[in-house]
Tab-separated table of C-alpha atoms and ligand atoms in Angstrom:
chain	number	residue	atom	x	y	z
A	1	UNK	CA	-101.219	-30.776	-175.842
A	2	UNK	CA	-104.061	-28.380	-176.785
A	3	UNK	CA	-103.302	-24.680	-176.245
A	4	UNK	CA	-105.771	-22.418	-174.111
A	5	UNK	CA	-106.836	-19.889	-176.314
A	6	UNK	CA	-108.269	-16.605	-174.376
A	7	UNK	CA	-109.289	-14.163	-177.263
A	8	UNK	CA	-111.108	-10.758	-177.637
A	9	UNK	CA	-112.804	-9.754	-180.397
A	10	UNK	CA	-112.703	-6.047	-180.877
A	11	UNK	CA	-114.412	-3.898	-183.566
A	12	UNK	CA	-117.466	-1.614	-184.470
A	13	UNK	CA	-121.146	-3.021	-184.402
A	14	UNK	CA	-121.256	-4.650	-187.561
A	15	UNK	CA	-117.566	-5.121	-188.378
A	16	UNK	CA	-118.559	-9.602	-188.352
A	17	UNK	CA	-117.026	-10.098	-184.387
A	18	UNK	CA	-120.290	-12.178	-183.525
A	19	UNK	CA	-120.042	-14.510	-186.801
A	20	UNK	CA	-116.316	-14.937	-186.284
A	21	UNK	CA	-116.906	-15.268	-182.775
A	22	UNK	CA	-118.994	-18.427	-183.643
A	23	UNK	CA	-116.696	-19.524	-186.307
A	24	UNK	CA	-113.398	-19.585	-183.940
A	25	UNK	CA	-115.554	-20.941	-180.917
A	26	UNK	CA	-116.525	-23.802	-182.853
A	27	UNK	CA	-112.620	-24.280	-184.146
A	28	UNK	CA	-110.461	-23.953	-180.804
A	29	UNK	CA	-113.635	-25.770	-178.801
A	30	UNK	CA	-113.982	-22.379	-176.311
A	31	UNK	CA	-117.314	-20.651	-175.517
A	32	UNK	CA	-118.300	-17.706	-176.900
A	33	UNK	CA	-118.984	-15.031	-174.554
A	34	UNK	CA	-120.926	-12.232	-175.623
A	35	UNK	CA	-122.115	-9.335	-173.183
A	36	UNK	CA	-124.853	-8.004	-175.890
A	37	UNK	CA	-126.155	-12.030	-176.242
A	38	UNK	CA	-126.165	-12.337	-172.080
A	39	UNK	CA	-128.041	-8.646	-172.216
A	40	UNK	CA	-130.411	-9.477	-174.771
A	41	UNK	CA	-131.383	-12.910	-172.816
A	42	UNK	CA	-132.245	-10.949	-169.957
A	43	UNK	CA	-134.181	-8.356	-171.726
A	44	UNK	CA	-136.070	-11.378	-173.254
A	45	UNK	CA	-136.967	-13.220	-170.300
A	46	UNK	CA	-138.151	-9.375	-168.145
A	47	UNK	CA	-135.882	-9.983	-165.601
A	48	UNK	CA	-134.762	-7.140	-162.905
A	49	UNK	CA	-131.866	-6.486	-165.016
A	50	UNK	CA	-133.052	-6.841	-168.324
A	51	UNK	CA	-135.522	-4.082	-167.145
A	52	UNK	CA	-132.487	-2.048	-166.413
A	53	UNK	CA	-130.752	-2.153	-169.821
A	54	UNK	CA	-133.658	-2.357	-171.933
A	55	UNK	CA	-133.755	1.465	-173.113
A	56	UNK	CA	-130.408	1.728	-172.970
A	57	UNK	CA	-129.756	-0.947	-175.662
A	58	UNK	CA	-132.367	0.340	-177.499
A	59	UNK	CA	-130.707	3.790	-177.747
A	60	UNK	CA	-127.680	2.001	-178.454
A	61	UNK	CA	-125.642	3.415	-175.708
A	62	UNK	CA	-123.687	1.568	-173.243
A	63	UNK	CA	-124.569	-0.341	-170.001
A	64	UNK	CA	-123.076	0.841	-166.845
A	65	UNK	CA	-119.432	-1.103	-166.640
A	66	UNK	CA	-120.565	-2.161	-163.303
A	67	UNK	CA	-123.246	-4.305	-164.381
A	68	UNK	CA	-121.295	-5.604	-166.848
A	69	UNK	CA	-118.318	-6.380	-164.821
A	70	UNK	CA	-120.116	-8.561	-162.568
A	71	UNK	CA	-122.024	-10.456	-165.571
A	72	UNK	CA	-118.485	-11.065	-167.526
A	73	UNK	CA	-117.006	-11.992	-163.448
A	74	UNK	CA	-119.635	-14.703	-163.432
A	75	UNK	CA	-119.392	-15.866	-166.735
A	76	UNK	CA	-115.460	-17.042	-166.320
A	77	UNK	CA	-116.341	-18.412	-163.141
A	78	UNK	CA	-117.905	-21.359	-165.660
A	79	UNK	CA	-115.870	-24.381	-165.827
A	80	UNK	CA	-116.266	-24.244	-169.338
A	81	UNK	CA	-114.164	-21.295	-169.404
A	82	UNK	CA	-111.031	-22.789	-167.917
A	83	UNK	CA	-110.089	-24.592	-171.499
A	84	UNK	CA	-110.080	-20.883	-172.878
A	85	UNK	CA	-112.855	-18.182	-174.028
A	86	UNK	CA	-113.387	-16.145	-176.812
A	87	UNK	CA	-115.018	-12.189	-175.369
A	88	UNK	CA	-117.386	-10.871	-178.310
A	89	UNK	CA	-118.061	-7.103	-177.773
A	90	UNK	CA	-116.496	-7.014	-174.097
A	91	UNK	CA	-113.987	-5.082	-173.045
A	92	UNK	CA	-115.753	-2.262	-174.722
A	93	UNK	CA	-114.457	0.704	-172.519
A	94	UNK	CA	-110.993	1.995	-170.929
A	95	UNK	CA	-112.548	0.924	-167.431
A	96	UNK	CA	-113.446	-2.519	-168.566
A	97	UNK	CA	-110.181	-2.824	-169.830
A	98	UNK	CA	-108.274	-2.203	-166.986
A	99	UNK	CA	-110.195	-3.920	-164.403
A	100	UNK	CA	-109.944	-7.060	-166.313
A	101	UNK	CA	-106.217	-6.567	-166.492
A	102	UNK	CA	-105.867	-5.407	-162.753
A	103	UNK	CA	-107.932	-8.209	-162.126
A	104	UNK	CA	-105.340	-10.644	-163.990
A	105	UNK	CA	-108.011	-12.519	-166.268
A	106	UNK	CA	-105.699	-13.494	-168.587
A	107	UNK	CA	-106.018	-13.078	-172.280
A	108	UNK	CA	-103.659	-14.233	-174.973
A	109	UNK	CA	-104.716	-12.460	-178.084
A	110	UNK	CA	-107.054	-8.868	-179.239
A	111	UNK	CA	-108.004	-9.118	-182.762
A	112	UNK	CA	-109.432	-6.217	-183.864
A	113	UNK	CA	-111.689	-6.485	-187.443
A	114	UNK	CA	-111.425	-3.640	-189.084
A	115	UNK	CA	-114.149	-1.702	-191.179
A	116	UNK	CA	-115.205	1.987	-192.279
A	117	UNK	CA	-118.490	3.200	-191.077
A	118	UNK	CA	-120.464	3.096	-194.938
A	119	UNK	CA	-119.780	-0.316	-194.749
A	120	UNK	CA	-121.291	-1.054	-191.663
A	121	UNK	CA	-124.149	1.381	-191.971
A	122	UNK	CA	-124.645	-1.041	-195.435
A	123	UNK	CA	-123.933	-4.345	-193.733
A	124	UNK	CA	-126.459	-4.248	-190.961
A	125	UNK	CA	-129.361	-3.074	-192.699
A	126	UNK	CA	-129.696	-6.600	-193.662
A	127	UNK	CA	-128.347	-8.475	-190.788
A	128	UNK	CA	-131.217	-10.819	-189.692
A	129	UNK	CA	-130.803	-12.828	-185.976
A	130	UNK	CA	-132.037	-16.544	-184.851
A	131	UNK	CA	-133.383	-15.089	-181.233
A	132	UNK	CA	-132.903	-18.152	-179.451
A	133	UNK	CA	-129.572	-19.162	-180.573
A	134	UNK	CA	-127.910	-15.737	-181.512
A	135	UNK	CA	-126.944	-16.917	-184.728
A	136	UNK	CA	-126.291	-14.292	-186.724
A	137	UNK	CA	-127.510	-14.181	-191.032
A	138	UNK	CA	-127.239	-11.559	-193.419
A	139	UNK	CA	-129.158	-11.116	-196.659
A	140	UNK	CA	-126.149	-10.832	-198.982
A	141	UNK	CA	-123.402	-11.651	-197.007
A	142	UNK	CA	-123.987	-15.065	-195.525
A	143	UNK	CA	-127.774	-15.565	-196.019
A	144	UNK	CA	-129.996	-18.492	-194.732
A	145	UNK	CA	-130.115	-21.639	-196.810
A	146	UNK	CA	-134.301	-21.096	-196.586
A	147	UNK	CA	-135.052	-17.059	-196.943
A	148	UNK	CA	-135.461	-15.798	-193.371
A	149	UNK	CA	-135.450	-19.130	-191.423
A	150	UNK	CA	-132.834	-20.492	-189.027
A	151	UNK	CA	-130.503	-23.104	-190.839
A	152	UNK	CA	-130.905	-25.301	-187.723
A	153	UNK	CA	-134.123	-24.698	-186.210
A	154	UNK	CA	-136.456	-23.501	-189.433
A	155	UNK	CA	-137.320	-21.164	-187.177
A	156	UNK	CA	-138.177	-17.518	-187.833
A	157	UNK	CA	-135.263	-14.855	-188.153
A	158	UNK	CA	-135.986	-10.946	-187.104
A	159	UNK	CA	-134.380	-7.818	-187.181
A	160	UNK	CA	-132.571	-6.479	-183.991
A	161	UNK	CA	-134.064	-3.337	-182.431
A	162	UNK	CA	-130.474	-1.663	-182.054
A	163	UNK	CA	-129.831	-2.818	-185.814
A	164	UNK	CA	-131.867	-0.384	-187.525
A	165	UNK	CA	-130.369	2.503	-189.515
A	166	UNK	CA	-130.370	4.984	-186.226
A	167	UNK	CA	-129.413	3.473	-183.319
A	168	UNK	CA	-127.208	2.134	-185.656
A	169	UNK	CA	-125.564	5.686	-186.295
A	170	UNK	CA	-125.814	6.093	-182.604
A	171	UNK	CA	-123.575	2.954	-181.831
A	172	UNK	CA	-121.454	4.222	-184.299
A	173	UNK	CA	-120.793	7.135	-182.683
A	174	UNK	CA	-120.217	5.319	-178.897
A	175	UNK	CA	-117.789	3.075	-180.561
A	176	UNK	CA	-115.599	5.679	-182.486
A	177	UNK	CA	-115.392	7.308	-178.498
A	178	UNK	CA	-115.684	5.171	-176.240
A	179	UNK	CA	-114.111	1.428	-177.542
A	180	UNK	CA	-111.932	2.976	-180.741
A	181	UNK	CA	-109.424	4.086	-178.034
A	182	UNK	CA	-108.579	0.512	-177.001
A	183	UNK	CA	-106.828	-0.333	-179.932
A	184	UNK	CA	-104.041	1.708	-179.305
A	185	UNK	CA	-104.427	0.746	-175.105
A	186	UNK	CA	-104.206	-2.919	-176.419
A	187	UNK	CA	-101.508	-1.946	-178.903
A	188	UNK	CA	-99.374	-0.129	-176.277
A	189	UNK	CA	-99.753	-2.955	-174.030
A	190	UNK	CA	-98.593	-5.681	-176.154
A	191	UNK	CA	-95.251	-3.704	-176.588
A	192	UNK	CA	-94.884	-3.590	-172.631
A	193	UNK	CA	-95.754	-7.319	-172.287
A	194	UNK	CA	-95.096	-10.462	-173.993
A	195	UNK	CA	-99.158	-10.731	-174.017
A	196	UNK	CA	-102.091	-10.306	-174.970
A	197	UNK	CA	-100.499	-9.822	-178.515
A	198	UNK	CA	-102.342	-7.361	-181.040
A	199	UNK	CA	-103.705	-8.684	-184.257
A	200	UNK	CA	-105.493	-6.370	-186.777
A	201	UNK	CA	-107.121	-8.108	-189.403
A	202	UNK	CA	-109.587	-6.422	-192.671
A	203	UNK	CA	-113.266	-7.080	-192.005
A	204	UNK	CA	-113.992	-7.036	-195.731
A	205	UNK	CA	-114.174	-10.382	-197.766
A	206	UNK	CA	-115.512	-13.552	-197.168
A	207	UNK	CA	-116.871	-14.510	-193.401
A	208	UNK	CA	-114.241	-17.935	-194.126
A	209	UNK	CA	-111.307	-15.552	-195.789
A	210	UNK	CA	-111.360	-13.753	-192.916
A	211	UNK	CA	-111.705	-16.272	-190.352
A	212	UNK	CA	-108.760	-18.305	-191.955
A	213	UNK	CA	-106.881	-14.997	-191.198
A	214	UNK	CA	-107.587	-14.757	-187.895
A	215	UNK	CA	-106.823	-18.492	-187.488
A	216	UNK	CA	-103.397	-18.404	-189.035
A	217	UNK	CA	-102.723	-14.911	-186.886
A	218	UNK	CA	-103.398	-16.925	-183.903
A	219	UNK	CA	-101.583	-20.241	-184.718
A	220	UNK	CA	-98.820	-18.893	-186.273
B	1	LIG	P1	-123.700	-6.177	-179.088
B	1	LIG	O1	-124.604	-7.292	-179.444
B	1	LIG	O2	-122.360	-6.650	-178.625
B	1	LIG	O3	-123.585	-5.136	-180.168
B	1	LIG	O4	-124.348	-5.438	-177.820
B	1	LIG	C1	-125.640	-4.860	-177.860
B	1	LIG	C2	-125.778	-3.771	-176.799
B	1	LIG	O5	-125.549	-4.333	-175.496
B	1	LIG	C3	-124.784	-2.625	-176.899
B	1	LIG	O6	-125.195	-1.648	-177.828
B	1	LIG	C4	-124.774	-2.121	-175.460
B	1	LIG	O7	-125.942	-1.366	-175.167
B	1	LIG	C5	-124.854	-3.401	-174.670
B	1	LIG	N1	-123.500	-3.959	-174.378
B	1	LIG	C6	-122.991	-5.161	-174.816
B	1	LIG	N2	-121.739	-5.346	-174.384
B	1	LIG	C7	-121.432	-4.248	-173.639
B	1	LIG	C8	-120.265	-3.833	-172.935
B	1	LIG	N3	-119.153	-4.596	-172.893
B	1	LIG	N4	-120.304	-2.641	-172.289
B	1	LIG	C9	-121.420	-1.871	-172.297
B	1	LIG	N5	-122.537	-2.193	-172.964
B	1	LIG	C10	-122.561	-3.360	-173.635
């Protein structure tokens, strides 16, 4: 019988949760849900909301938990969500937390990646993005077979507004107060209940070293 696997991906901007996210989607067969790719979209195509957010994102602060309560609400209302999901950058407050737990969406496992701040600040100076796809490239680290194209598309790769060295410090500093804090909420909770269990794994090494960590944390 195949498992459900409901999974959230917790760690600072930059610490590899959209890359994994991709990874482990593609491995358990469960969509990848991430908050910043929905809010992005609907910056993209001007919509009412996207309108909303825009300047917010941009300063790399957070979007009211309201607005993205109901986005994440709809999202798992999907039927491709009832085989599992895998929630990249979401819960990323106390509030979000809880509602989705008073709310009883279930999720089996937090895996938090782990990684200091110089690392990131280094790491997503040269993270590069496929727009359309949200696939995720970085000069170094896991580069593009063709210099700045998509591997599947050939199409053109950019820089993300909130990515540069800044707003960058900024979401630094919203993460270290705002979604730091749910490690140990996630942490206390998996002592009080059989789940979601806590993983931890390092962010630094290879994007498949760490993925076959996360993989063996899971299945083991
Ligand atoms: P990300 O791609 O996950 O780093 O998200 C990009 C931006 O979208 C963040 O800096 C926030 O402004 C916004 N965002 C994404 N997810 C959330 C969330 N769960 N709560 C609040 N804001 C979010």
């Amino acid at each position: 019988m195949h498992r459900i696997y409901r999974i959230i991906l917790l760690g600072a901007p930059g610490a590899g949760k959209g890359t994994q996210a991709e990874k482990l989607s593609k491995k358990f067969n469960i969509p990848k849900i991430s908050t910043g790719d929905s809010l992005r979209a609907e910056v993209a195509a001007g919509s009412d909301l996207g309108k909303e957010v825009k300047e917010i994102m941009n300063r790399g602060q957070l979007v009211p938990d309201d607005i993205i309560l109901k986005l994440i609400r709809n999202r798992l209302k999907k039927p491709d969500c009832q085989r599992g999901y895998l929630l990249d950058g979401f819960p990323r407050t106390l509030q979000q937390a809880e509602a989705i737990e008073e709310e009883g969406i279930g999720i089996d496992f937090v895996i938090e990646i782990n990684i200091s701040d110089a690392e990131i600040i280094k790491r997503l100076s040269g993270r590069r993005v496929h727009p359309a796809s949200g696939r995720i490239y970085h000069a170094i680290f896991n580069p593009p077979k063709v210099n700045n194209q998509d591997d599947e598309t050939g199409e053109p790769l950019i820089q993300r507004e909130d990515d540069k060295e800044e707003t960058v410090r900024k979401r630094l500093e919203v993460y270290h107060q705002e979604t730091e804090p749910l490690i140990q909420w996630y942490q206390n909770l998996a002592r009080q209940k059989s789940s979601p269990q806590f993983v931890q794994v390092s962010g630094l090494g290879s994007v498949e070293s760490i993925c076959d960590e996360v993989i063996k944390a899971i299945q083991s």
